[in-house]
Short mmCIF file of C-alpha atoms in Angstrom, two decimals:
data_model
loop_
_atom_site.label_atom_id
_atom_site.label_comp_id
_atom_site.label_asym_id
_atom_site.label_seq_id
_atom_site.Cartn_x
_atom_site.Cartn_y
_atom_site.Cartn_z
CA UNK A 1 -1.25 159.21 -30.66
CA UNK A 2 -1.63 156.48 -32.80
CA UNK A 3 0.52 153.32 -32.11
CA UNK A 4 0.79 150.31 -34.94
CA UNK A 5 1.77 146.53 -34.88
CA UNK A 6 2.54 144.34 -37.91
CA UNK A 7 0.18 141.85 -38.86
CA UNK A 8 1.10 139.22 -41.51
CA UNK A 9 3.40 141.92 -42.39
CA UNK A 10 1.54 144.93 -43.27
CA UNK A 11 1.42 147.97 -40.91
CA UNK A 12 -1.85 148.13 -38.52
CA UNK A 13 -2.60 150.92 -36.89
CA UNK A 14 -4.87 151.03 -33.48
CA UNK A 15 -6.25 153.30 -30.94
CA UNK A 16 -5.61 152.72 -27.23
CA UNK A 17 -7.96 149.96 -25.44
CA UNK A 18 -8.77 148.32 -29.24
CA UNK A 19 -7.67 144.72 -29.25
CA UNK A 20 -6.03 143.23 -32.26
CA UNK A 21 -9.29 141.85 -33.69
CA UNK A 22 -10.84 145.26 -33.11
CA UNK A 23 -7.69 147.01 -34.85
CA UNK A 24 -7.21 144.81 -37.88
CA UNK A 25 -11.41 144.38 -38.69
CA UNK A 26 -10.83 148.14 -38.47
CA UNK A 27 -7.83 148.21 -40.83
CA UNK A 28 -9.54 146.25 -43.69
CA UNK A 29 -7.49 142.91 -42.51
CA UNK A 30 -9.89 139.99 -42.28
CA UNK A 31 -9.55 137.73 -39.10
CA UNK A 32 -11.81 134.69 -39.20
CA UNK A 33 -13.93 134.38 -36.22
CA UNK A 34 -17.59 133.37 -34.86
CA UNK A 35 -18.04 134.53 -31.04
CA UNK A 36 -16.54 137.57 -31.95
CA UNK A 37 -19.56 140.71 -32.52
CA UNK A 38 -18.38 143.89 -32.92
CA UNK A 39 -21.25 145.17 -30.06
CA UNK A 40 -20.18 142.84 -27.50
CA UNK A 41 -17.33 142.18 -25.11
CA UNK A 42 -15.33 139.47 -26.39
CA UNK A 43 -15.74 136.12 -25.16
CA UNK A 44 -12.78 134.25 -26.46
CA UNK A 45 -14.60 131.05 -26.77
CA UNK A 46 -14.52 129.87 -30.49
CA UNK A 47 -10.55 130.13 -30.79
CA UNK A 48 -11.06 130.69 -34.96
CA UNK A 49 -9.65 134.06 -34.29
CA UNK A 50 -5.90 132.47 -32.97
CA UNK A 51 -3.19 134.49 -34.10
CA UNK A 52 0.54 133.15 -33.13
CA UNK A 53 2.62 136.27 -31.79
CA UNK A 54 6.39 135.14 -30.97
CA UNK A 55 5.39 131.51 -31.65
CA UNK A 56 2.40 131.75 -29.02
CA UNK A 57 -0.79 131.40 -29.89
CA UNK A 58 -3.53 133.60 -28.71
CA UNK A 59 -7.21 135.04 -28.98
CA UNK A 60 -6.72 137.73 -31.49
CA UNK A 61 -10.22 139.29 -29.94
CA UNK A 62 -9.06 139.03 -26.39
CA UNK A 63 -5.27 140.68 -26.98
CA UNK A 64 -5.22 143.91 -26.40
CA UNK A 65 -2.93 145.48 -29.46
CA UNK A 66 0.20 146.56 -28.36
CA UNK A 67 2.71 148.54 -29.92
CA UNK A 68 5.28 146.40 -32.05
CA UNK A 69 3.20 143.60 -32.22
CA UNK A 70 4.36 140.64 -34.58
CA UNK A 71 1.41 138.75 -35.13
CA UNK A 72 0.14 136.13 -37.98
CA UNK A 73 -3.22 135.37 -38.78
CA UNK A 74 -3.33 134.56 -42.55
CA UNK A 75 -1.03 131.40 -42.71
CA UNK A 76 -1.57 127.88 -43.45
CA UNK A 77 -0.84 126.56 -40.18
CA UNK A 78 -3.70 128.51 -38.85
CA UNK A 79 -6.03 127.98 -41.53
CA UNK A 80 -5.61 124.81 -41.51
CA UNK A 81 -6.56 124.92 -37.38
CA UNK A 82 -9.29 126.75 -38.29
CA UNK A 83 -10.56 124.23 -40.72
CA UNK A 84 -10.10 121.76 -37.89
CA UNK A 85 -12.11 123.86 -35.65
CA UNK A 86 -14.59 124.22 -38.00
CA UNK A 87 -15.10 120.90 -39.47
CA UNK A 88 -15.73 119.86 -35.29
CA UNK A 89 -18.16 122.11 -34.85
CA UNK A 90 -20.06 121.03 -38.11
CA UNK A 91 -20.15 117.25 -36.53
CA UNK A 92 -21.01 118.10 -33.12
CA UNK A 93 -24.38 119.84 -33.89
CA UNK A 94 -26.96 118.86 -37.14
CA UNK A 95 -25.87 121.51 -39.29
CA UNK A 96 -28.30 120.37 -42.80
CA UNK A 97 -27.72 123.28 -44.85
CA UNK A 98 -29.99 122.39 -47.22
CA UNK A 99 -32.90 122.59 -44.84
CA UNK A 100 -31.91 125.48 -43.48
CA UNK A 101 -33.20 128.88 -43.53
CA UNK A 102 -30.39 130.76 -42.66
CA UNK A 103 -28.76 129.13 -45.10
CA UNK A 104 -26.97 131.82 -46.94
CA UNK A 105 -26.74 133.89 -44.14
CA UNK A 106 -25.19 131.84 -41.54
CA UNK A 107 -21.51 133.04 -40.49
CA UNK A 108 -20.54 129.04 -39.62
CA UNK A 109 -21.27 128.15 -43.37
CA UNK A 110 -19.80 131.44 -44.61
CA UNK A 111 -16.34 130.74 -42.42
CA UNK A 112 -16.17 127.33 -43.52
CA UNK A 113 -16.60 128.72 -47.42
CA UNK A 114 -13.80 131.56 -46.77
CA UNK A 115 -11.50 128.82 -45.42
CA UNK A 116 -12.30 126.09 -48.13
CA UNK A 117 -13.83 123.46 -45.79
CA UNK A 118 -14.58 121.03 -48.48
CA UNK A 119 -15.58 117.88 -45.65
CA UNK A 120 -16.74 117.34 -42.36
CA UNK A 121 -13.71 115.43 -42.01
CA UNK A 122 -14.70 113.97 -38.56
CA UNK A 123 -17.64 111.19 -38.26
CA UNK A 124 -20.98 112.69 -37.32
CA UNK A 125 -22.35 112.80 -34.07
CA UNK A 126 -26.32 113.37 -35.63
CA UNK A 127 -27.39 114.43 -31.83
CA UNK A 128 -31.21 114.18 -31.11
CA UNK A 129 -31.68 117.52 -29.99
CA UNK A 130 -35.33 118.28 -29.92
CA UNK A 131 -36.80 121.96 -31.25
CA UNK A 132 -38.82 124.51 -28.85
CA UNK A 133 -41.51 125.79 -31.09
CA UNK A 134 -43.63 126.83 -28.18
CA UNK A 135 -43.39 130.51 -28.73
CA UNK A 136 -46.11 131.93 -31.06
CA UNK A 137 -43.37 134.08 -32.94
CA UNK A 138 -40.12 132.22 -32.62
CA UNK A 139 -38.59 128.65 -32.96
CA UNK A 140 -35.19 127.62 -31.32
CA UNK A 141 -33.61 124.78 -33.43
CA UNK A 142 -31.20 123.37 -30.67
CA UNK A 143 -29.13 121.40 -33.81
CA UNK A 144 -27.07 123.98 -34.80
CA UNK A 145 -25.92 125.91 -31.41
CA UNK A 146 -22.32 126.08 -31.36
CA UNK A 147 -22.22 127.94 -28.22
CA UNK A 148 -21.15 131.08 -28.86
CA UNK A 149 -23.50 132.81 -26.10
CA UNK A 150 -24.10 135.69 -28.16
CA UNK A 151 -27.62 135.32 -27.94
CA UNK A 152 -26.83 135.01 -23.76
CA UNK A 153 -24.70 138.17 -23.57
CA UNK A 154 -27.25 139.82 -25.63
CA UNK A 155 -30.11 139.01 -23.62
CA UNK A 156 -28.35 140.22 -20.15
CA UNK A 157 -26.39 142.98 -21.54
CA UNK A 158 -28.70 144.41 -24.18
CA UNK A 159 -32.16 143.53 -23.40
CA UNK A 160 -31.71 142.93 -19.53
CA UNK A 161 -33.62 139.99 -19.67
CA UNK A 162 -31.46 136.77 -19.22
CA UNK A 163 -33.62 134.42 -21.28
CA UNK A 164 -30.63 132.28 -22.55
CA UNK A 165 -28.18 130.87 -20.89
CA UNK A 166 -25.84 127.85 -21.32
CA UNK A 167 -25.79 124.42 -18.76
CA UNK A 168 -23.56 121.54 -18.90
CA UNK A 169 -19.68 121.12 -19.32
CA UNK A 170 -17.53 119.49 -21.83
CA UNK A 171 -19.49 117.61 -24.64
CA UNK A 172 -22.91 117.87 -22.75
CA UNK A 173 -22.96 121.76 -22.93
CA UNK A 174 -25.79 123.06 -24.14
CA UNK A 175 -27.72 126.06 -25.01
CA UNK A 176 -30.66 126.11 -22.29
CA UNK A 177 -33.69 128.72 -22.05
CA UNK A 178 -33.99 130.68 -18.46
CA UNK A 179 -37.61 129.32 -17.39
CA UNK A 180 -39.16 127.06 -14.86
CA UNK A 181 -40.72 125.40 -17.63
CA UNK A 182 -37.68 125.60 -19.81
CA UNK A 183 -39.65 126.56 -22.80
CA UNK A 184 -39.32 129.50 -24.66
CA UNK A 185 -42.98 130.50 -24.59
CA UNK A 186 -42.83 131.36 -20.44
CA UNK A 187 -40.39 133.86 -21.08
CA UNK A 188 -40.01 137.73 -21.56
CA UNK A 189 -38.57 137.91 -25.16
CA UNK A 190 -39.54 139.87 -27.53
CA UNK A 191 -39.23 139.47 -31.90
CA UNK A 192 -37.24 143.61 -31.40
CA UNK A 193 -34.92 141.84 -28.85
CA UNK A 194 -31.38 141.74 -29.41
CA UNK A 195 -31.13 138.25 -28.86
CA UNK A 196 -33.02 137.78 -31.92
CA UNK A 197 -30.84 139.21 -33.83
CA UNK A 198 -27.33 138.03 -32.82
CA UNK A 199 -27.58 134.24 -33.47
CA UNK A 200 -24.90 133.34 -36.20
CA UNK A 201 -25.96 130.48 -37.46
CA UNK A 202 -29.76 129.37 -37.51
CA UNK A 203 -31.05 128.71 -34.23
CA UNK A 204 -33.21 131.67 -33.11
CA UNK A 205 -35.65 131.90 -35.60
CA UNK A 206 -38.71 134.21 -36.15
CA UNK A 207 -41.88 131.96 -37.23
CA UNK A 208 -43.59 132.44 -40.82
CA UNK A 209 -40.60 133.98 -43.09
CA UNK A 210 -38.51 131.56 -43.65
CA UNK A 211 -36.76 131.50 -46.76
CA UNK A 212 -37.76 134.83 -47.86
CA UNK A 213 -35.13 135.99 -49.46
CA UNK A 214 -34.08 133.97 -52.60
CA UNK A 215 -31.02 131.75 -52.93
CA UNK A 216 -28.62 134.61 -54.34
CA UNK A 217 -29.51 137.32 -52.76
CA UNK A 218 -28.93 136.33 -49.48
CA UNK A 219 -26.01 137.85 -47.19
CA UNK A 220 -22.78 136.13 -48.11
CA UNK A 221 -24.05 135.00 -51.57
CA UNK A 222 -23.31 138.47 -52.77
CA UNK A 223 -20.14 139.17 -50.94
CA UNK A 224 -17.78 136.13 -48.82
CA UNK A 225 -18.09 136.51 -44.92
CA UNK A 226 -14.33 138.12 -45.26
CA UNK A 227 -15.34 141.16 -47.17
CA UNK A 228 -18.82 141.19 -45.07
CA UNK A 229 -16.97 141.05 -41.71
CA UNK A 230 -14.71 144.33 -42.84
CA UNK A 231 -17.95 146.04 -43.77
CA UNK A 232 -19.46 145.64 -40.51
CA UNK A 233 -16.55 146.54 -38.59
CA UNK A 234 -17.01 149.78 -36.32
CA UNK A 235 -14.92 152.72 -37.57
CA UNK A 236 -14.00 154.45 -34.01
CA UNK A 237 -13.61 153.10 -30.90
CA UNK A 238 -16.83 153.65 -28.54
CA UNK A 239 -15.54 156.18 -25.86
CA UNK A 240 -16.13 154.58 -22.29
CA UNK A 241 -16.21 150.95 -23.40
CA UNK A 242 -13.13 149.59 -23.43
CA UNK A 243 -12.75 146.12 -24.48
CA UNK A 244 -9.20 145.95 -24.15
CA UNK A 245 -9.01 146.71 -20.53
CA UNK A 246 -11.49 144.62 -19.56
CA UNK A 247 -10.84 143.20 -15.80
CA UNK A 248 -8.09 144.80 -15.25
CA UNK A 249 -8.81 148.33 -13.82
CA UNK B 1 -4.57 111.60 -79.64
CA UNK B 2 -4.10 110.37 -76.23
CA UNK B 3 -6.24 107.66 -74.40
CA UNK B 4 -9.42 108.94 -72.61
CA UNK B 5 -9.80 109.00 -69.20
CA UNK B 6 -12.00 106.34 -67.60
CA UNK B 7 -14.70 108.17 -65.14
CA UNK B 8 -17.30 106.16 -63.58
CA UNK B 9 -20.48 107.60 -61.68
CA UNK B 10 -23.37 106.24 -59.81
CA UNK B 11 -25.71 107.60 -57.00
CA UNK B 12 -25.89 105.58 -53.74
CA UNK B 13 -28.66 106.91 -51.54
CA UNK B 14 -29.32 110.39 -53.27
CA UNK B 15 -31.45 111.21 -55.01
CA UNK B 16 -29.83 111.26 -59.00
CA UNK B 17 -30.04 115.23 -58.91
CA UNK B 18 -26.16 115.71 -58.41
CA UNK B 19 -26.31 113.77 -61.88
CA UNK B 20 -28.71 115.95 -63.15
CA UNK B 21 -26.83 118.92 -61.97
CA UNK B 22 -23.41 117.73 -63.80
CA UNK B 23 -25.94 118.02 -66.65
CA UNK B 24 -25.94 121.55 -66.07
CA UNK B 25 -22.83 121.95 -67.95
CA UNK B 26 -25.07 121.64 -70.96
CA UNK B 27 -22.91 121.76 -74.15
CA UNK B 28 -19.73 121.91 -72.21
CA UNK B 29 -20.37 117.62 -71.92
CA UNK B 30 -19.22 117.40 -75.62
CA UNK B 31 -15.71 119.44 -74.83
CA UNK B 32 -15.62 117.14 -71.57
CA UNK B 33 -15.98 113.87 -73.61
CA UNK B 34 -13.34 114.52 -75.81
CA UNK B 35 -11.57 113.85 -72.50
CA UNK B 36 -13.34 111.23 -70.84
CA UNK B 37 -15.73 108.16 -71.66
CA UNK B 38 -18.33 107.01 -69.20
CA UNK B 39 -17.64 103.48 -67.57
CA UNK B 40 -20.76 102.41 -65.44
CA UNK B 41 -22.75 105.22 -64.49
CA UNK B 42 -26.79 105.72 -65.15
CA UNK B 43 -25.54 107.16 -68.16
CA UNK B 44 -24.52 103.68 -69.88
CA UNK B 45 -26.40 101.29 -67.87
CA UNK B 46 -22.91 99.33 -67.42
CA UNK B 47 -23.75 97.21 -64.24
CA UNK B 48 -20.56 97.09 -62.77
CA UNK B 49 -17.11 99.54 -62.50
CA UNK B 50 -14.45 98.94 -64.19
CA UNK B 51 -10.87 100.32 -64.06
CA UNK B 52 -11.35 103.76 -64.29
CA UNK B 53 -9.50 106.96 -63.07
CA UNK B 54 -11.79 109.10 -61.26
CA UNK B 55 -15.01 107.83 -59.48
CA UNK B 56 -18.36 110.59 -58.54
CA UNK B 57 -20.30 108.99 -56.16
CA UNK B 58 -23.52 110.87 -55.34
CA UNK B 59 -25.34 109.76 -52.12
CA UNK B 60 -24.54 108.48 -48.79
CA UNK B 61 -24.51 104.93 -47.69
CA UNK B 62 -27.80 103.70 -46.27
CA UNK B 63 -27.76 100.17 -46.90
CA UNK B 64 -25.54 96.84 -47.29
CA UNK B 65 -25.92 97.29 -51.52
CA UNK B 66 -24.79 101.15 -51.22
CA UNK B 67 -21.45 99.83 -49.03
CA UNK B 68 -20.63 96.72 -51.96
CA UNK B 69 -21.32 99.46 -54.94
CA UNK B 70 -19.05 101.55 -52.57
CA UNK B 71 -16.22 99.63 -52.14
CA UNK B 72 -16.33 98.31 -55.81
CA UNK B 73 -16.05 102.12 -56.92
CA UNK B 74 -12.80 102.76 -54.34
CA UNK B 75 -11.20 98.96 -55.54
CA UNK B 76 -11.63 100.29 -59.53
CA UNK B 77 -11.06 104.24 -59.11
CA UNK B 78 -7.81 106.02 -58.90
CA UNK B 79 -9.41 108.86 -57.45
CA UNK B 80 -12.90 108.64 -55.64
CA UNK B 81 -14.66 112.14 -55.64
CA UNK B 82 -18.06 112.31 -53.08
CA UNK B 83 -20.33 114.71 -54.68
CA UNK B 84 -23.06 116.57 -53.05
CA UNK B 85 -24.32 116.83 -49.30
CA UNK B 86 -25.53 113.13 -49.09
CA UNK B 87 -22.37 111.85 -50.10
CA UNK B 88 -20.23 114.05 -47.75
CA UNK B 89 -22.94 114.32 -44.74
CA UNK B 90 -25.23 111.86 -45.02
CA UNK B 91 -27.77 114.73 -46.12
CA UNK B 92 -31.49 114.33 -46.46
CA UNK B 93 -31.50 110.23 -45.82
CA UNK B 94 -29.36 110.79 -42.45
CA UNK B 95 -31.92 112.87 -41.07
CA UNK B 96 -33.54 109.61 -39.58
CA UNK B 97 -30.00 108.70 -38.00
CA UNK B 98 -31.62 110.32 -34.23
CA UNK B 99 -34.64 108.16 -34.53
CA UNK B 100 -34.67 104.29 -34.19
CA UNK B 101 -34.84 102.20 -37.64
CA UNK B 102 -37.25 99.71 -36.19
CA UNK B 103 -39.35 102.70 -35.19
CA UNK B 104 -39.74 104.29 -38.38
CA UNK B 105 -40.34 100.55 -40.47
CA UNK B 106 -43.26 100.19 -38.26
CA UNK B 107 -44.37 103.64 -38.47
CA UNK B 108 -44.14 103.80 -42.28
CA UNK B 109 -45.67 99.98 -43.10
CA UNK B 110 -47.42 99.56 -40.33
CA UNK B 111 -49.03 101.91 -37.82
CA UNK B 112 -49.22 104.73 -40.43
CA UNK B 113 -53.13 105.50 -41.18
CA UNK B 114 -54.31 103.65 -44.18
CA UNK B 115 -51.79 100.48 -43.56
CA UNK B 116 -54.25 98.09 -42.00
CA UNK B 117 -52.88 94.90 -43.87
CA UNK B 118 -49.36 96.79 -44.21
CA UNK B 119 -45.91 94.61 -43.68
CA UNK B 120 -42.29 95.15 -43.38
CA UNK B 121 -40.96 94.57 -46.78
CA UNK B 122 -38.73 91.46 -46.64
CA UNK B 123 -38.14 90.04 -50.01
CA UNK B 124 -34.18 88.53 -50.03
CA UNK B 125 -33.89 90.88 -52.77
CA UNK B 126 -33.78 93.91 -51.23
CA UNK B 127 -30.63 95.22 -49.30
CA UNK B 128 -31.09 95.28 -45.98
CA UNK B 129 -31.02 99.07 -44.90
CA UNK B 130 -28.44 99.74 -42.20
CA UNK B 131 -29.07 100.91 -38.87
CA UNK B 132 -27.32 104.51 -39.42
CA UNK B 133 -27.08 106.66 -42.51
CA UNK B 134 -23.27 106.88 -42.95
CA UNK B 135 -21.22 109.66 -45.59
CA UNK B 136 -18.72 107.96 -47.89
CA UNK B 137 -15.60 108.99 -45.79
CA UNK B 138 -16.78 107.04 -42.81
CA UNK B 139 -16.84 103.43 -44.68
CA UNK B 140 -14.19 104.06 -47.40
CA UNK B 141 -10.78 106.52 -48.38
CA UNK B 142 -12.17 109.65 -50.53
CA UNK B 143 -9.92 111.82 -52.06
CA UNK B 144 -11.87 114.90 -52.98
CA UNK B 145 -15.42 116.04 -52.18
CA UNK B 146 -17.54 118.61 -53.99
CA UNK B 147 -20.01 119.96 -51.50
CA UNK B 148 -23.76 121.14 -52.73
CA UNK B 149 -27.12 120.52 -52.09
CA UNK B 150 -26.25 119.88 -55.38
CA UNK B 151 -23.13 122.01 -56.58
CA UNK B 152 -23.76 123.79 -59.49
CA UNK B 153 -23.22 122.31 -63.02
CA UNK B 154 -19.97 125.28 -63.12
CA UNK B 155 -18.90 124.27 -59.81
CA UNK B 156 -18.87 120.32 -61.01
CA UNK B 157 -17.52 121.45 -64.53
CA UNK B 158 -14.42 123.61 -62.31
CA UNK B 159 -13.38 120.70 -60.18
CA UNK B 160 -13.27 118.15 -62.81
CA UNK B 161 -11.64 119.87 -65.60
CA UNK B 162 -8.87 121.17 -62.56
CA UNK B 163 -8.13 117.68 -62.08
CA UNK B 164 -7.84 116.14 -65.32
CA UNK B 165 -5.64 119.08 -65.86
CA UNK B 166 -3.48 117.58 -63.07
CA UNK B 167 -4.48 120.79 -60.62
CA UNK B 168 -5.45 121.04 -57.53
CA UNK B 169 -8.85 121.56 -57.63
CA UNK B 170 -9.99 124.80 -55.73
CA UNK B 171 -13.62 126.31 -55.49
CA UNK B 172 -14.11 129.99 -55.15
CA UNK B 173 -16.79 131.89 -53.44
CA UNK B 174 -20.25 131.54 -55.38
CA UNK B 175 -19.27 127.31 -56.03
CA UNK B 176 -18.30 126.40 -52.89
CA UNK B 177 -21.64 126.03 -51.08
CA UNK B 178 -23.23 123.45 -48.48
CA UNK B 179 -26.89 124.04 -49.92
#
């Protein structure tokens, strides 16, 4: 049976175990949000996907839907949160779109479009964060981590190889690679590795194609990271993984 | 017919193509200057800004010149738009804000192959750079920003027509970009 909650007002239907995110991404309602991949567990981290249910505000890709659900996503409060959220993010790291080559394709710059981030608002940081371009196929451009672990979850869930991980609390966190030497060239990844693929912004890079693909024809130049995200969204929930439930079986 | 509106423009440390950009709007200029006339901006040589009701300022601020022209543009301008990624970031120029000044002086006039009888340029003339590259919102008020690595000539044309039309300027998706 199929249960629904209301989101900004309009009916969404879900299947047991989806959470909201899963639900409304699957219902053709856009919820803005960067840690969130439809393959992976959610993580909860990036807080762009808060939705306020009975005036509390919550993880819309950790809350499990629930039948009679009041939730808002789409409202200016939020948005405006959001905008907050991102505009931090795009001090903290060196995010130099121009120089960029996922640029285009890069689901920070995409979000920040979709919500009208017109500033950085905040004064940069402009963090000396050196590159690792000791693999022979890859470079990892430290500047514009915003900690998302995808690329970690991928790595151990997906390619069972644990090459990423993430060291340091509060402002000193930081995206670190798993080797003695700490560079990316003593370790076990491969360019077909999940990892490689996951990163959504531009800091797991494969050498010697940059800028390939010309400015207009990249992913959100043709359609806005909204209308991409809905796209992407799995249809049916996968039988045996259950998101939802997660921890508490 | 009504008095035109008073828009100066100038480019602090950029590099002039968010000018050339507005240029873009090709023959859409002539509708725009039946609205507007050009206090000091590159376009009239005028040396200094005048009362005016909307400022562009192109560029971040890199030196002590760039923070006078600066705060002459926010004294003079009802409404002071920054225009571009240099302007609103820091951009390009800023990408030497992780590295030392002194450092890269020495290693661009001095230590740099070919520099054998190379010096620090010090002539009283030129303004002394400053130690970080700074966007215009961290030295003065800005009211609007157009983002763009440089926005397009239709992104430039939508925002300023919007606000001399008393809107709220808004950018859709395809002129709101960071690149």
């Amino acid at each position: 049976m199929t249960d629904t909650f209301q989101l900004d007002g309009a009916t969404v239907s879900f299947e047991p175990c989806q959470t909201v995110m899963q639900a409304a991404l699957t219902a053709g309602r856009y919820i803005p949000h960067l840690c969130y991949h439809p393959e992976f567990k959610p993580h909860g981290s990036c807080k762009l996907c808060t939705i306020k249910v009975g005036g509390r505000t919550l993880s819309a890709c950790t809350m499990p839907a629930e039948a009679g659900l009041q939730a808002e996503s789409n409202i200016e409060e939020l948005n405006a949160l959001r905008r907050t959220l991102l505009q931090m993010l795009l001090v903290e790291g060196n995010h130099f779109c121009p120089s960029c080559e996922a640029s285009g394709n890069c689901q920070l710059q995409a979000t920040a479009y979709e919500l009208q981030v017109m500033t950085p608002h905040f004064n940069q940081f402009f963090p000396d964060r050196p590159l690792d371009g000791s693999h022979p196929d890859i470079l990892l451009d430290f500047n514009r981590c915003i900690l998302c672990e995808l690329c970690v979850r991928a790595s151990c869930e997906m390619d069972g190889k644990n090459v990423f991980a993430l060291a340091g609390r509060g402002i000193t966190k930081h995206l670190i690679v798993n080797a003695e030497s700490g560079m990316l060239r003593d370790t076990d990844i491969a360019l077909e590795d999940k990892a490689m693929h996951v990163c959504p912004v531009g800091v797991i890079l494969k050498k010697g194609v940059g800028f390939s693909v010309p400015i207009g024809a990249r992913r959100y130049d043709q359609r806005p990271v909204g209308a991409q995200a809905l796209d992407d969204a799995p249809r049916p929930a996968i039988s045996g993984s259950c998101d939802a439930c997660e921890g508490k079986s | 017919m009504s008095k035109k509106l008073r828009v100066a423009t100038t480019s602090l440390a950029g590099c002039f193509g968010c000018h050339m950009s507005a240029l873009d709007i090709d023959e859409r200029l002539f509708t725009l200057l039946n609205l507007i006339e050009f206090d000091r901006s590159p376009l009239t040589d005028i040396k200094h800004c005048g009362r005016c009701y909307i400022g562009l300022i192109e560029g971040g601020v890199c030196n002590a010149e760039n923070v006078h022209v600066l705060r002459e543009f926010r004294k003079n301008c009802k409404i002071l738009i920054a225009i571009g990624s240099c302007a609103i970031t820091g951009g390009l120029p800023a990408q030497r804000n992780h590295l030392d000044l002194g450092s890269c002086l020495t290693e661009v006039y001095l230590t740099e192959p070919g520099l054998a009888h190379g010096y620090i340029p010090n002539d009283p003339e030129l303004p002394l750079p400053l130690d970080k590259v700074h966007p215009l919102h961290e030295v003065v008020k800005i009211d609007y920003f157009i983002p763009g690595c440089p926005p397009s000539g239709d992104a430039i044309w939508k925002f300023v027509t919007d606000l001399i039309a008393g809107k709220t300027p808004e950018l859709g998706h395809g002129l709101i970009k960071y690149d």
